CSV table of C-alpha atoms in Angstrom, one decimal:
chain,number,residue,atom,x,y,z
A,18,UNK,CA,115.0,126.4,-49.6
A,19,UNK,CA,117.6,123.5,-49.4
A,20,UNK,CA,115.8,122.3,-46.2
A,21,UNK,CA,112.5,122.1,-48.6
A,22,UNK,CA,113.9,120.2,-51.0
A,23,UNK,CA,115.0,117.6,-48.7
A,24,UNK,CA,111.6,117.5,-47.0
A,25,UNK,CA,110.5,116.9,-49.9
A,26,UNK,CA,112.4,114.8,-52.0
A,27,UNK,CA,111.9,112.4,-48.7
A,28,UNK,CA,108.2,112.9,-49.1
A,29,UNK,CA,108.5,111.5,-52.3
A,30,UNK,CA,110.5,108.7,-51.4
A,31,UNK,CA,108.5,107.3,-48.7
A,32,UNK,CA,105.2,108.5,-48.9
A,33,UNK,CA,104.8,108.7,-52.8
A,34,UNK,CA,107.1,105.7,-53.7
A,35,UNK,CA,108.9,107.4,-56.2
A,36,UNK,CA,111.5,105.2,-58.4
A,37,UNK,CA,115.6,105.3,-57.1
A,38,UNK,CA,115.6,106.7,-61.2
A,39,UNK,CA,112.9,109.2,-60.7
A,40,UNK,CA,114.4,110.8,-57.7
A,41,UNK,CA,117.7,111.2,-58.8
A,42,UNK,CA,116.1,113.1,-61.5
A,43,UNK,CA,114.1,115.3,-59.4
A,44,UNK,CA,116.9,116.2,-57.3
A,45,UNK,CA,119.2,116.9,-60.1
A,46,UNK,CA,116.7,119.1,-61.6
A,47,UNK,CA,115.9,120.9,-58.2
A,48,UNK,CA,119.6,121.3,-57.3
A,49,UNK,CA,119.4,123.3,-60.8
A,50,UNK,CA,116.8,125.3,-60.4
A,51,UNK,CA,118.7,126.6,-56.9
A,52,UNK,CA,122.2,127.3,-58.2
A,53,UNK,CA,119.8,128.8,-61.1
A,54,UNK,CA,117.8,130.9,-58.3
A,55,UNK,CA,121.4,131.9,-57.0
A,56,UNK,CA,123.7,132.7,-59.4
A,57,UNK,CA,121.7,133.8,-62.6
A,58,UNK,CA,118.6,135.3,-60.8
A,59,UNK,CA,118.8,136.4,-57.1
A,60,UNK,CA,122.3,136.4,-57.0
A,61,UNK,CA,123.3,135.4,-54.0
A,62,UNK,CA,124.1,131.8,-52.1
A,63,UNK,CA,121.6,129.7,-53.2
A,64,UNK,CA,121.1,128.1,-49.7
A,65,UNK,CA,119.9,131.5,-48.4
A,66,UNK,CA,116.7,132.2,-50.5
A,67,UNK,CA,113.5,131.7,-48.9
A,68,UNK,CA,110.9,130.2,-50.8
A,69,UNK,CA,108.5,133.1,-50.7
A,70,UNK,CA,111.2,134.9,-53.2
A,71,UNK,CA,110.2,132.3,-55.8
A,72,UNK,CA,107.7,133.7,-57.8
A,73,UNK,CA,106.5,132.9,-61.2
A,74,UNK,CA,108.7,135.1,-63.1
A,75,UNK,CA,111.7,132.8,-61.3
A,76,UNK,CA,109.9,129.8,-62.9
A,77,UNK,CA,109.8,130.9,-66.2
A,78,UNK,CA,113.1,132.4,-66.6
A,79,UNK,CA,114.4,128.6,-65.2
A,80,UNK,CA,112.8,127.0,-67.8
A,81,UNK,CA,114.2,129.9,-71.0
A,82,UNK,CA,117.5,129.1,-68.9
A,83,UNK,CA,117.4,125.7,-69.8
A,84,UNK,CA,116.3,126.5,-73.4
A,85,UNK,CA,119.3,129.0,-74.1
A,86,UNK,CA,121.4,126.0,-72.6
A,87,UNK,CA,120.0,123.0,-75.2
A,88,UNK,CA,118.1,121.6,-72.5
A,89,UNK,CA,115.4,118.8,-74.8
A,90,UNK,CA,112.1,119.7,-74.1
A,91,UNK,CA,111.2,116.6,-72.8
A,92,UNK,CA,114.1,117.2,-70.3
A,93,UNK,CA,112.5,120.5,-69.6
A,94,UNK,CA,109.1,119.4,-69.0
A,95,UNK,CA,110.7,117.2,-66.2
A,96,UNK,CA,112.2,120.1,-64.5
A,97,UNK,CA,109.2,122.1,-64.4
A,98,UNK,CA,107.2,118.8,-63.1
A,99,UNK,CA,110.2,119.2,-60.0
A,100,UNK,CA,110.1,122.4,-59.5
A,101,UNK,CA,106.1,122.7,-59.7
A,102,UNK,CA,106.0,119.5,-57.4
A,103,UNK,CA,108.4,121.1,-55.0
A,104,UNK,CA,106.0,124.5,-54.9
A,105,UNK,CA,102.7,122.3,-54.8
A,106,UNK,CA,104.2,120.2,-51.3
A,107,UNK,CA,105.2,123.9,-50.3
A,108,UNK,CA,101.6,125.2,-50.5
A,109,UNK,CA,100.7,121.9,-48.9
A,110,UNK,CA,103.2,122.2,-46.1
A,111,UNK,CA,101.8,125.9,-45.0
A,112,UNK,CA,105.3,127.1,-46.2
A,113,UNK,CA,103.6,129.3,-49.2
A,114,UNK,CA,100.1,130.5,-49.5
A,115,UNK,CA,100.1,130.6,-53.6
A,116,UNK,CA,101.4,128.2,-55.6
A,117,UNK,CA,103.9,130.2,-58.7
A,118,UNK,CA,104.5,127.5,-60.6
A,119,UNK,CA,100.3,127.6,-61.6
A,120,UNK,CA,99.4,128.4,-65.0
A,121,UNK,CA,102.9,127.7,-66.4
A,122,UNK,CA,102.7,125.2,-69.5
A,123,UNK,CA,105.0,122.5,-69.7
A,124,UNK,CA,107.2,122.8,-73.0
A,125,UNK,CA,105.7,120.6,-75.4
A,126,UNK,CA,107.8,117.9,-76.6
A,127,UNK,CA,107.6,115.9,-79.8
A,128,UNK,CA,105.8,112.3,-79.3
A,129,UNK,CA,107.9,109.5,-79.0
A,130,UNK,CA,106.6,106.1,-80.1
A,131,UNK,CA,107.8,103.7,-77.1
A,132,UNK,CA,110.6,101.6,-78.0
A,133,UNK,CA,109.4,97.1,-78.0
A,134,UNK,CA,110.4,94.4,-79.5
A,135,UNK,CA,109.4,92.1,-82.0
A,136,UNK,CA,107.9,88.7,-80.7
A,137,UNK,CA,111.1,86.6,-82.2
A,138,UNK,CA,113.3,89.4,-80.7
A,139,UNK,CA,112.0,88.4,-77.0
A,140,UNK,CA,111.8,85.4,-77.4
A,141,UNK,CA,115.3,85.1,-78.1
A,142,UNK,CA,116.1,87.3,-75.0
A,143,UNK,CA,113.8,85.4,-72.6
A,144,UNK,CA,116.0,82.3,-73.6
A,145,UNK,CA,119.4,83.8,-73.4
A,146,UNK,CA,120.4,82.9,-70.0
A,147,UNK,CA,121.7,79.6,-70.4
A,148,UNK,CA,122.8,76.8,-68.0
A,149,UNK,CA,121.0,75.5,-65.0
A,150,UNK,CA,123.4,77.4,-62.1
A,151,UNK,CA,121.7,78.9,-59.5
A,152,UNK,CA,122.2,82.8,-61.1
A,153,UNK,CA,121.2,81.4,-64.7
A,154,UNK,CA,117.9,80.3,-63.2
A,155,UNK,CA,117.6,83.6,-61.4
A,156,UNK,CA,118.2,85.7,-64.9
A,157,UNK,CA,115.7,83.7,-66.5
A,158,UNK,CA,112.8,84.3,-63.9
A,159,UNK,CA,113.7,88.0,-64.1
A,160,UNK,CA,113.5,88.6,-67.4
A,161,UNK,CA,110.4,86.2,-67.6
A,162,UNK,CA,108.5,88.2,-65.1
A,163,UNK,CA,109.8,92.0,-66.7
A,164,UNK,CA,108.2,90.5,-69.7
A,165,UNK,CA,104.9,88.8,-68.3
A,166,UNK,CA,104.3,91.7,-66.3
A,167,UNK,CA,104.9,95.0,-67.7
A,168,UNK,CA,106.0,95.6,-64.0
A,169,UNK,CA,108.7,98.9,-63.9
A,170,UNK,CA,112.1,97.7,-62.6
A,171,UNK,CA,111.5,99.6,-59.4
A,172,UNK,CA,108.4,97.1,-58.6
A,173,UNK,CA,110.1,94.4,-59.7
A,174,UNK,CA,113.2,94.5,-57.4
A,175,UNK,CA,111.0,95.4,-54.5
A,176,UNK,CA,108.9,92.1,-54.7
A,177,UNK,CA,109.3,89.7,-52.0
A,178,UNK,CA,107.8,86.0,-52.2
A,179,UNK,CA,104.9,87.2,-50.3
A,180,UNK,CA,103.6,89.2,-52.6
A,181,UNK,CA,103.5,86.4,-55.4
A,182,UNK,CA,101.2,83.5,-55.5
A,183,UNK,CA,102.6,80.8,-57.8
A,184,UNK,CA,99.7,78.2,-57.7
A,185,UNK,CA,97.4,81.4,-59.1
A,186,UNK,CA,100.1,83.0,-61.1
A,187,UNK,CA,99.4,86.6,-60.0
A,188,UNK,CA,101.2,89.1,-57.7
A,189,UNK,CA,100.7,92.2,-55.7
A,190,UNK,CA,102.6,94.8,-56.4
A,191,UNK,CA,102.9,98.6,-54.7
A,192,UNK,CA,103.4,101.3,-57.8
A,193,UNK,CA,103.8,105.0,-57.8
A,194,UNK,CA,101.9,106.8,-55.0
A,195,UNK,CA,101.8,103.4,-52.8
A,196,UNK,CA,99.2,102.3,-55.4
A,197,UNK,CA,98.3,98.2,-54.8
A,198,UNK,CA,97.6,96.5,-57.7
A,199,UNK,CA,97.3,92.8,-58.6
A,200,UNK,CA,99.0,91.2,-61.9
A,201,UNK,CA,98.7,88.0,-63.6
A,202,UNK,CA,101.5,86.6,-65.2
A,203,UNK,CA,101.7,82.9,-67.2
A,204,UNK,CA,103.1,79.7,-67.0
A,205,UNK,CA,107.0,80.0,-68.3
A,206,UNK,CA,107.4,82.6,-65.9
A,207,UNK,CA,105.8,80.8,-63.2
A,208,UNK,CA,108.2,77.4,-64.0
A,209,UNK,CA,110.8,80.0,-63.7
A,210,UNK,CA,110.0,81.6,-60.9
A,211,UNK,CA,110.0,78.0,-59.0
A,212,UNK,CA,113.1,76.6,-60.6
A,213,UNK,CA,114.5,79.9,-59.3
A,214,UNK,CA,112.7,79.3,-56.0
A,215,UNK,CA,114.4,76.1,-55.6
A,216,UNK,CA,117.9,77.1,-55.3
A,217,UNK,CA,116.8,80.5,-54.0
A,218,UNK,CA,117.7,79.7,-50.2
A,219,UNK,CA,121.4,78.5,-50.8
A,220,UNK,CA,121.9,82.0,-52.2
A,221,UNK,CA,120.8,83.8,-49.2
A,222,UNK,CA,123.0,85.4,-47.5
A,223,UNK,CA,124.3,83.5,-43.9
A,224,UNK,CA,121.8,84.5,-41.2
A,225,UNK,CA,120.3,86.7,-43.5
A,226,UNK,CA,116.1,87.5,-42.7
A,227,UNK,CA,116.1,88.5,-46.7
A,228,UNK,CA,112.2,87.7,-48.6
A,229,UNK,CA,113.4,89.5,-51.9
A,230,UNK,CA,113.0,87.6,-54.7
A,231,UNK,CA,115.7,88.7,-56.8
A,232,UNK,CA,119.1,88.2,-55.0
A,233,UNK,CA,122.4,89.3,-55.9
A,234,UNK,CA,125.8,87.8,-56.2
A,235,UNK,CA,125.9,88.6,-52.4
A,236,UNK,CA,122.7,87.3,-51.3
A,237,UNK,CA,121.1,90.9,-50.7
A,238,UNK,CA,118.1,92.7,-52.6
A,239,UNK,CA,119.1,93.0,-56.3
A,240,UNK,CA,119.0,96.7,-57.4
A,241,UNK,CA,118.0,98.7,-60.5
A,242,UNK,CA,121.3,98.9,-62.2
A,243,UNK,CA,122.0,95.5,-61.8
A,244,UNK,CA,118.5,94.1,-63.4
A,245,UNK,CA,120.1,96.7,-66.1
A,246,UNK,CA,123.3,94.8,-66.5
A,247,UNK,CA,121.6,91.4,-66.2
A,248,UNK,CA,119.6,92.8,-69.2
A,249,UNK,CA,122.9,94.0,-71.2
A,250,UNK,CA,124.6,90.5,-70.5
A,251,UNK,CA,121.5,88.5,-72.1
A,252,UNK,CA,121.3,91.0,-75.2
A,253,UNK,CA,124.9,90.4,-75.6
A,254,UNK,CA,123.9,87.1,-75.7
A,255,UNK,CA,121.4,87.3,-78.9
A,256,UNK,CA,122.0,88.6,-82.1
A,257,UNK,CA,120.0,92.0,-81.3
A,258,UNK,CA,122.2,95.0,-83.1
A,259,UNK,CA,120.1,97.7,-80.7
A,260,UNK,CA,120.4,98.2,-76.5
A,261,UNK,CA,117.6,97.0,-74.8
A,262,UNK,CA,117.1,98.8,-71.6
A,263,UNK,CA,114.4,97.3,-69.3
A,264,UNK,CA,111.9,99.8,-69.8
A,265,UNK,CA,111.8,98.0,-73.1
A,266,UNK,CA,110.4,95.0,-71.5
A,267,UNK,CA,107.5,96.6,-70.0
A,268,UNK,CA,106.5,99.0,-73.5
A,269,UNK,CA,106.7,95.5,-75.3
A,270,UNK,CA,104.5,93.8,-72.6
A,271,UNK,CA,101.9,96.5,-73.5
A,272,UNK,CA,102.3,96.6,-77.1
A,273,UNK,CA,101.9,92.9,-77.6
A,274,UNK,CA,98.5,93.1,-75.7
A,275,UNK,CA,97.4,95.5,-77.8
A,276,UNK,CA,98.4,94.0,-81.0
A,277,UNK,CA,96.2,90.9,-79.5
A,278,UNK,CA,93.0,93.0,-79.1
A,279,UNK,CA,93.4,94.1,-74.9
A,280,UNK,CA,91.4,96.7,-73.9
A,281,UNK,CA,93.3,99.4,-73.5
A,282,UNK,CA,91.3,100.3,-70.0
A,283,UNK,CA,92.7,97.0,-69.0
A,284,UNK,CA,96.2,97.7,-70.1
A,285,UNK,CA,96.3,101.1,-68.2
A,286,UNK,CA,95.4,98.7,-64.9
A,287,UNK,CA,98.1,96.0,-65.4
A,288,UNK,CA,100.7,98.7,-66.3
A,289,UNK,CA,99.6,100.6,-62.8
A,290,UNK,CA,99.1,104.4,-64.7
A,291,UNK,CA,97.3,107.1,-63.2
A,292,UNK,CA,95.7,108.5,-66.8
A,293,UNK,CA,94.7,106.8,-69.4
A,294,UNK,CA,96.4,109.1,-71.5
A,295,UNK,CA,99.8,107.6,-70.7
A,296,UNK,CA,98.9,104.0,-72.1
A,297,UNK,CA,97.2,105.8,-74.8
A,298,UNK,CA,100.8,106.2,-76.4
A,299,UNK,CA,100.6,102.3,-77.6
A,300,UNK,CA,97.7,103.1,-79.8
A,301,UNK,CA,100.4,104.9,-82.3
A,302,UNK,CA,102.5,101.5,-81.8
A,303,UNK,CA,99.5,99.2,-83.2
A,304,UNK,CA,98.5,102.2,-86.0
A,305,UNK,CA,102.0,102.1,-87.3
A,306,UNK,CA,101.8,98.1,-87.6
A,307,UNK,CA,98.4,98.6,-89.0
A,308,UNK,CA,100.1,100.8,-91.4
A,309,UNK,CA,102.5,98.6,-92.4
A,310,UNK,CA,100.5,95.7,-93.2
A,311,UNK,CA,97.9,97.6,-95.3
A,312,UNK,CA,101.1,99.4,-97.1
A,313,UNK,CA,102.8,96.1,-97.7
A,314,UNK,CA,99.5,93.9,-98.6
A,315,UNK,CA,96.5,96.3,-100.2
A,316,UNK,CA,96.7,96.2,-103.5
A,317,UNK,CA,96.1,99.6,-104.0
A,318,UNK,CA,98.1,101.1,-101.3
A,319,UNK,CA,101.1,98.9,-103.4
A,320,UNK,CA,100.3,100.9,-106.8
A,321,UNK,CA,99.8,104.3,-104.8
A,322,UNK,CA,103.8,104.2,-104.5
């Protein structure tokens, strides 16, 4: 079973393009579900059960195991999209026949309005990083682009200057599932990106073949985690009370478009989502601004309180 979830952990890594984030997730949540299989249900060593000994029954008892522990829903849901993933690549693989994990419902969890910011919040943020050194320059394009393009932080630190076109201010990017999609982004980013561009070489690393956009301190690829603490430095550096993390960036990307009248069709393309319901969450963004400003300037919505 272990020798599964390798496979196919790996299969989502290469072949589905799943996020650093994502797969870390997945193989917590699988390495749970077999110490779950081992010592709560078949009790035995977990790296001896077969995969044919996972039936539905196994699945469902996983997921009341995590309830009984406090497990979130949301957190559940995730588990069960690991472990049914898992069973799915099984079927696929000729490993099972049946797929046990079909016909399970996810846990419902409650709806979460995403997380932006206001337009004077980002604007402070995009003009945090201050000075004209070479990393300052490099912090600014960053957060310019995570804000122009509603690209996940995953995309983002994968881009090399291929895949941009300054003079046309769009780029290509490859999402979840190797998905290629094209995205336009606007002038300040663009003057970053070529003020970045300029002193971009004498950060390279000696004899280094790099094309990543975004270098480190070192001169190598920049990662996740530190686009995440480039983003906590610049909030230190504004007068916002909350954490930004850079998810943030790409729900306020969205959000703004939508206050602006975007089509929401287009929206789902820029933002690179399989379903239509997924973007559809930013509809409950612009309804609770709607709300606001009818509460706040209707006279008769005033006198109702």
């Amino acid at each position: 079973m272990r020798t599964l979830v390798f496979r196919y952990l790996e299969h989502l890594d290469r072949e589905r393009n799943y996020s650093p984030h994502t797969l870390r997730a997945y193989a917590g949540d699988l390495d749970r579900f077999l110490d779950f299989l081992g010592t709560g249900y078949l009790g035995r060593d977990p790296g001896a059960i077969r995969p044919e000994e996972v039936d539905a029954a196994a699945v469902r008892a996983f997921l009341a195991w995590l309830a009984r522990r406090g497990t979130s829903r949301q957190s559940q849901g995730r588990a069960l999209a690991a472990v049914r993933g898992l069973l799915r690549y099984a079927c696929r693989s000729g490993v099972l026949t049946v797929d046990p994990s079909r016909g399970i419902r996810t846990p419902k969890a409650p709806k979460r309005i995403p997380e932006h910011l206001r337009p004077g919040e980002i604007e402070n943020l995009l003009e945090a990083p201050a000075g004209d050194e070479p990393l300052a320059r490099r912090d600014r394009a960053l957060l310019e682009l995570l804000y122009a393009t509603g690209l996940r932080v995953s995309e983002l630190v994968s881009l090399d200057w291929g895949d941009l076109d300054l003079g046309h201010r769009v780029l290509r990017v490859v999402g979840k599932g190797r998905k290629e999609r094209m995205v336009p982004f606007g002038r300040p980013a663009a003057e970053a990106l070529a003020a970045w561009r300029e002193v971009w070489p004498e950060r390279l690393a000696p004899g280094s073949e790099e094309e990543a956009v975004f270098l480190n301190a070192r001169g190598g690829r920049l990662t996740d985690r530190s686009v995440r603490r480039r983003l906590d430095r610049a909030v230190a550096a504004t007068a916002l009370a909350r954490g930004v993390h850079p998810h943030v960036l790409r729900h306020t990307f969205a959000t703004h478009l939508l206050e602006r009248g975007a089509d929401l069709r287009a929206i789902q393309e820029l933002l690179g989502h399989e379903s239509l319901s997924t973007t559809q969450r930013y509809t409950h963004v612009d309804l609770e601004r709607l709300l606001t400003v009818h509460r706040e300037a209707h006279p008769r919505a005033r006198r109702q309180e």
